PDB file of C-alpha atoms in Angstrom:
ATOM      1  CA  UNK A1435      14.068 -13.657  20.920  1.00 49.00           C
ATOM      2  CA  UNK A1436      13.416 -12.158  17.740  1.00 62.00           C
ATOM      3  CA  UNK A1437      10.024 -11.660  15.649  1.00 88.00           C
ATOM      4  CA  UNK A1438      10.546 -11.885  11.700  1.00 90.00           C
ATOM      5  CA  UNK A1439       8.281 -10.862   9.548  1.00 91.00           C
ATOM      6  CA  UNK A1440       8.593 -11.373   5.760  1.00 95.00           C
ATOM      7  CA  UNK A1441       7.155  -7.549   4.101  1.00 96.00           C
ATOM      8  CA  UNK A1442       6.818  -6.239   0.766  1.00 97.00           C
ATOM      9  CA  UNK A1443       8.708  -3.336   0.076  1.00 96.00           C
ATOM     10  CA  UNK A1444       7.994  -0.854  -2.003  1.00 96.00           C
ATOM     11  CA  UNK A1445       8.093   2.957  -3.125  1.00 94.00           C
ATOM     12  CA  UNK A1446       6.331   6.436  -2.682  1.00 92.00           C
ATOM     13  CA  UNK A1447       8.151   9.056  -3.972  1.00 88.00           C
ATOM     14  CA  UNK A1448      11.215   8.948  -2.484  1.00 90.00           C
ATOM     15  CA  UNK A1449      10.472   7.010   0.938  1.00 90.00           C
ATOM     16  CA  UNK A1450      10.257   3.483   1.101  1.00 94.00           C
ATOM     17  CA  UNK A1451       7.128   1.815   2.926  1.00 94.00           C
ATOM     18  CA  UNK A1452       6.718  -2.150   3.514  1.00 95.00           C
ATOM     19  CA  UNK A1453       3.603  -4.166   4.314  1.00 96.00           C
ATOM     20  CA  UNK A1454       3.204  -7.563   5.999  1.00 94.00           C
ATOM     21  CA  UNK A1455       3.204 -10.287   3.075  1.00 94.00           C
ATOM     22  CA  UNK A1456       0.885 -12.451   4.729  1.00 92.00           C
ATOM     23  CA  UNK A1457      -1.909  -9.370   3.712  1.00 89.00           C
ATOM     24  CA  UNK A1458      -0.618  -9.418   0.150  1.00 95.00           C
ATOM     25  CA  UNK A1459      -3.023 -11.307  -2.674  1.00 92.00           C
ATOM     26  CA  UNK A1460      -1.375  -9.959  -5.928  1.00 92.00           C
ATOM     27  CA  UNK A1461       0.693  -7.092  -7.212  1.00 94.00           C
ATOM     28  CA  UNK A1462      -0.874  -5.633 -10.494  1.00 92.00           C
ATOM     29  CA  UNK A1463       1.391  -3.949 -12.869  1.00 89.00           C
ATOM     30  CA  UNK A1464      -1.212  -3.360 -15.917  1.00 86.00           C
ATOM     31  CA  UNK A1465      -4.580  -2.404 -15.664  1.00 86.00           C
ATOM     32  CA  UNK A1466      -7.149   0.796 -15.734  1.00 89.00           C
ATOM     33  CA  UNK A1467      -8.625   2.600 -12.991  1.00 88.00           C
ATOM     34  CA  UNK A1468     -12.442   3.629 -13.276  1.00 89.00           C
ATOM     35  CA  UNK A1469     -13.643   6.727 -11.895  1.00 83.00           C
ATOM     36  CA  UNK A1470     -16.166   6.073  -8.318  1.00 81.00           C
ATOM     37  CA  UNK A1471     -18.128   8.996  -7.409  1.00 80.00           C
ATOM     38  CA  UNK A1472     -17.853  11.168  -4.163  1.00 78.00           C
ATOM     39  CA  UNK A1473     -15.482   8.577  -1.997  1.00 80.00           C
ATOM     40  CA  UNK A1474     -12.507  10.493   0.308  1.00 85.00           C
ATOM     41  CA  UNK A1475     -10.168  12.486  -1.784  1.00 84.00           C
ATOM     42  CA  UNK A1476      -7.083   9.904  -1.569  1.00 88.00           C
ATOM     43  CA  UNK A1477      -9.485   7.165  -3.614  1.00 88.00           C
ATOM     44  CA  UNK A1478      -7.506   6.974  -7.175  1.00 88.00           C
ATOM     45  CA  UNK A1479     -10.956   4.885  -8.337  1.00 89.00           C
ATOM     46  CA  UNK A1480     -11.746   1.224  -8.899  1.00 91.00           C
ATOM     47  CA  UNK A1481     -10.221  -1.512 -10.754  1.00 91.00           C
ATOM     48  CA  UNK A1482     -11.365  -4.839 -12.064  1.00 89.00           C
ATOM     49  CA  UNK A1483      -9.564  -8.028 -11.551  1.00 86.00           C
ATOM     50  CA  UNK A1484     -10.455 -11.078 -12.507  1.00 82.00           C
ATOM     51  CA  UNK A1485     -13.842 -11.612 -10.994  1.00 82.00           C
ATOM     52  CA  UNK A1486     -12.678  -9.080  -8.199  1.00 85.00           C
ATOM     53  CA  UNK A1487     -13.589  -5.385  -8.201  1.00 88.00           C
ATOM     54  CA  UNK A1488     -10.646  -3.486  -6.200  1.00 90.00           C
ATOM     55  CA  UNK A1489     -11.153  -0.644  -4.068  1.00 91.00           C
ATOM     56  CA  UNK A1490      -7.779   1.355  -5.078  1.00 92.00           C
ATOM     57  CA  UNK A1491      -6.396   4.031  -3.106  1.00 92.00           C
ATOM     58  CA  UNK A1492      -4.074   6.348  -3.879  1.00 90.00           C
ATOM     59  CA  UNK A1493      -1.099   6.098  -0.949  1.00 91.00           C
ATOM     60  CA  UNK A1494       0.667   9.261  -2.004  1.00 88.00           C
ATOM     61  CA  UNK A1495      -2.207  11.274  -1.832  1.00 86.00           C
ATOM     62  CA  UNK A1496      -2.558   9.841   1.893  1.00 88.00           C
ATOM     63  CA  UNK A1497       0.423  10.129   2.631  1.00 86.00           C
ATOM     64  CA  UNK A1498       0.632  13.788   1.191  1.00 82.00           C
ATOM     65  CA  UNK A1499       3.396  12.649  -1.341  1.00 81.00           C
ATOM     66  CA  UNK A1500       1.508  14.247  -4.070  1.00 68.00           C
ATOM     67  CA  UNK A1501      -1.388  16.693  -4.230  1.00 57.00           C
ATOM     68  CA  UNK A1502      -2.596  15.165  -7.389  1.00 64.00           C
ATOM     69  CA  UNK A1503      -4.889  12.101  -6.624  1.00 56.00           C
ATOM     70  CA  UNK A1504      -5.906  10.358 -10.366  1.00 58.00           C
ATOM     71  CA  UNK A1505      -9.259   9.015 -10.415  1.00 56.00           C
ATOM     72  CA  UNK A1506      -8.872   7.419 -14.209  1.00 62.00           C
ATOM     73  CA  UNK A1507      -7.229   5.791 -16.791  1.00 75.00           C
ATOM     74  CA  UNK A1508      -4.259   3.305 -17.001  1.00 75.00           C
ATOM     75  CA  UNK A1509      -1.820   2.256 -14.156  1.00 77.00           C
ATOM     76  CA  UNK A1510       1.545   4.235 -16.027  1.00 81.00           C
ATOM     77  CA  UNK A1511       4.958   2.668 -16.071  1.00 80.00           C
ATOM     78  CA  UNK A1512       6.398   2.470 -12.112  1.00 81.00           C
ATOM     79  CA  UNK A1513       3.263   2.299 -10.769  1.00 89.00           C
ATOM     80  CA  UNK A1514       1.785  -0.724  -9.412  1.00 93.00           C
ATOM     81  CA  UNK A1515      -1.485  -1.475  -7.671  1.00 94.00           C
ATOM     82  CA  UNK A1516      -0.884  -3.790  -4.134  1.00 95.00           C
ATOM     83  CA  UNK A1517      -4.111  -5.716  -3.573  1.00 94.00           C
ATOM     84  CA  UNK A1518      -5.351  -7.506  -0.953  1.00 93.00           C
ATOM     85  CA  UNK A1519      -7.173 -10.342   0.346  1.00 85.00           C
ATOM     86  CA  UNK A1520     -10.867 -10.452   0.185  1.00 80.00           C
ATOM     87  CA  UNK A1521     -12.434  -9.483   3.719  1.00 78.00           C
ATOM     88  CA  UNK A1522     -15.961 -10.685   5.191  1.00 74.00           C
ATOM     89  CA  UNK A1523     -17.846  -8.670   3.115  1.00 77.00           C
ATOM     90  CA  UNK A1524     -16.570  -9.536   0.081  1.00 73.00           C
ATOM     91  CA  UNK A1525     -15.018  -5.936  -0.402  1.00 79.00           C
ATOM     92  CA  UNK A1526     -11.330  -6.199  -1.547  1.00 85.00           C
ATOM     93  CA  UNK A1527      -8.295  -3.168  -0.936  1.00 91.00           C
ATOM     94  CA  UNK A1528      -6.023  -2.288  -3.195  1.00 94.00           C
ATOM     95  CA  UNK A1529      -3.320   0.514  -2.781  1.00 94.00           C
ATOM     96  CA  UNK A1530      -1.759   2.507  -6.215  1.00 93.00           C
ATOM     97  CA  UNK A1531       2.150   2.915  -5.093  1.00 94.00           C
ATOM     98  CA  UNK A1532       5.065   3.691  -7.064  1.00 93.00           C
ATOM     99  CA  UNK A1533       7.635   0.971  -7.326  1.00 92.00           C
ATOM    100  CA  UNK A1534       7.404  -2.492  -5.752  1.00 96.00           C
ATOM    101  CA  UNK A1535      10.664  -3.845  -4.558  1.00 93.00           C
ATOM    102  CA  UNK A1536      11.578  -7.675  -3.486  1.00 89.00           C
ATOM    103  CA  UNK A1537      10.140  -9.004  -0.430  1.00 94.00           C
ATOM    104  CA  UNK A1538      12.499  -8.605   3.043  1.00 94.00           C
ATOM    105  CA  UNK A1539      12.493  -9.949   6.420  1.00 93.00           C
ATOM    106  CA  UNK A1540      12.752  -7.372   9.176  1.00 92.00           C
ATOM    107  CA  UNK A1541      12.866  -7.652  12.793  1.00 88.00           C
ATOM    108  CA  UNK A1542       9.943  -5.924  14.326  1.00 86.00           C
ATOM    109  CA  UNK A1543      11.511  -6.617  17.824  1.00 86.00           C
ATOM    110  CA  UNK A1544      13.844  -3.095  16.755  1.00 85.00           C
ATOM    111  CA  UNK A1545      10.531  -1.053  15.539  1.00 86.00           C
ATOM    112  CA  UNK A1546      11.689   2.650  15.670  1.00 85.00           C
ATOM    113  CA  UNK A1547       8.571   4.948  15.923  1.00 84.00           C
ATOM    114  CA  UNK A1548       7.258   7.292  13.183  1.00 75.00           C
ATOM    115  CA  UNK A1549       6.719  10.809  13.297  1.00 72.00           C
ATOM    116  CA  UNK A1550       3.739  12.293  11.665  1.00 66.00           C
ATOM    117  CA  UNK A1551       1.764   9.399  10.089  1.00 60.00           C
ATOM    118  CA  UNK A1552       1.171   7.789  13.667  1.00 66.00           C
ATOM    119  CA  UNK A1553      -2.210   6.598  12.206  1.00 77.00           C
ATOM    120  CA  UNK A1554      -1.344   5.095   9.052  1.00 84.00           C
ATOM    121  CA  UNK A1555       2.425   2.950  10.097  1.00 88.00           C
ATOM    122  CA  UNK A1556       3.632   0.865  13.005  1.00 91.00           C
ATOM    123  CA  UNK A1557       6.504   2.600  12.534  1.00 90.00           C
ATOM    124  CA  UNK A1558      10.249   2.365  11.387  1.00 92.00           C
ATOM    125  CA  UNK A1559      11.685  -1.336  10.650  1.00 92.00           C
ATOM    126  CA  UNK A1560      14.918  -1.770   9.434  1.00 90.00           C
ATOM    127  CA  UNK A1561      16.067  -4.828   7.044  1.00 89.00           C
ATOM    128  CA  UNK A1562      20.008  -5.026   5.103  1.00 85.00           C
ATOM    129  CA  UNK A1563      20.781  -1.824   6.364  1.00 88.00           C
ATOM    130  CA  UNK A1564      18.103  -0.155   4.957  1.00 91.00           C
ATOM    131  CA  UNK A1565      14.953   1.773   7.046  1.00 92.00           C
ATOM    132  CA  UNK A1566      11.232   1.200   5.632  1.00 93.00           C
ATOM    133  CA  UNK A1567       8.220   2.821   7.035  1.00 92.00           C
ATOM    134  CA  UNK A1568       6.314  -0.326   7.852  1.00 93.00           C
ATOM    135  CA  UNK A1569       2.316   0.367   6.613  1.00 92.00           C
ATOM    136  CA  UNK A1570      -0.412  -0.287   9.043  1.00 91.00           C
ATOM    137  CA  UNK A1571      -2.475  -2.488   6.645  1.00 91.00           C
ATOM    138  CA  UNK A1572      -5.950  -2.737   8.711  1.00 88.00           C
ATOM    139  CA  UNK A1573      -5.837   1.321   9.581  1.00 88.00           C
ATOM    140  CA  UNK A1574      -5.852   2.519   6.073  1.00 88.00           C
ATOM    141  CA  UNK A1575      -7.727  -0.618   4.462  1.00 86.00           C
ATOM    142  CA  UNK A1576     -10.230   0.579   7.420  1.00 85.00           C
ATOM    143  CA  UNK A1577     -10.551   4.374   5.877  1.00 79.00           C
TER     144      UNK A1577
END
């Protein structure tokens, strides 16, 4: 028996990373980024959005993609910002990636494990051939 999941795939860098589309709200291509005080060093700032105020961070400065986290200014051309659902609290997530590619099904019945980001990914899912590092949602929406 096999267990689909539909993902969103999308870029860091180099490395492709997917995250289960039933988390996704919106993908946000234009916007600006407002500067938050103190915070952990991988939060690129906040972000308005409609009547929603987005908690953004910055995945490749999580990851350790980049050493350069921005805490300002405009989302730049090829990167978008992934938000999320609302949760309880009202409090809403949003990650700043590079790219966003189509949504694909994988088969999480042939998970491969990660090395190295353990805490952040389920691991290793594979979908058309290609391999995508499949994003623990809840573990880095928790940081």
């Amino acid at each position: 028996m096999t267990s689909e999941r539909w993902m969103l795939a999308f870029d860091l860098g180099d490395e492709t990373y997917c995250v289960g589309m039933e988390r996704v709200a919106n993908v946000v291509e234009r916007g600006t980024l407002d500067r938050t005080d103190g915070g952990p060093k991988f939060l690129a700032g906040r972000m308005d959005l409609s009547d929603r105020v987005l908690r953004v961070v910055d995945l490749k400065r999580l990851f350790g993609v980049t050493t350069t986290v921005r805490h300002t200014g405009d989302i730049e051309e090829g990167e978008h910002v992934i938000a999320f659902g609302s949760r309880a609290d009202g409090k809403v997530d949003a990650w700043l990636v590079d790219e966003v590619r189509d949504a694909v099904t994988v088969d999480t019945d042939d998970l491969l494990e990660a090395n190295g980001l353990a805490t952040h990914v389920e691991g290793v899912v594979t979908a058309d051939g290609d391999q995508f590092v499949w994003v623990d949602a809840a573990a880095i929406n928790d940081l």
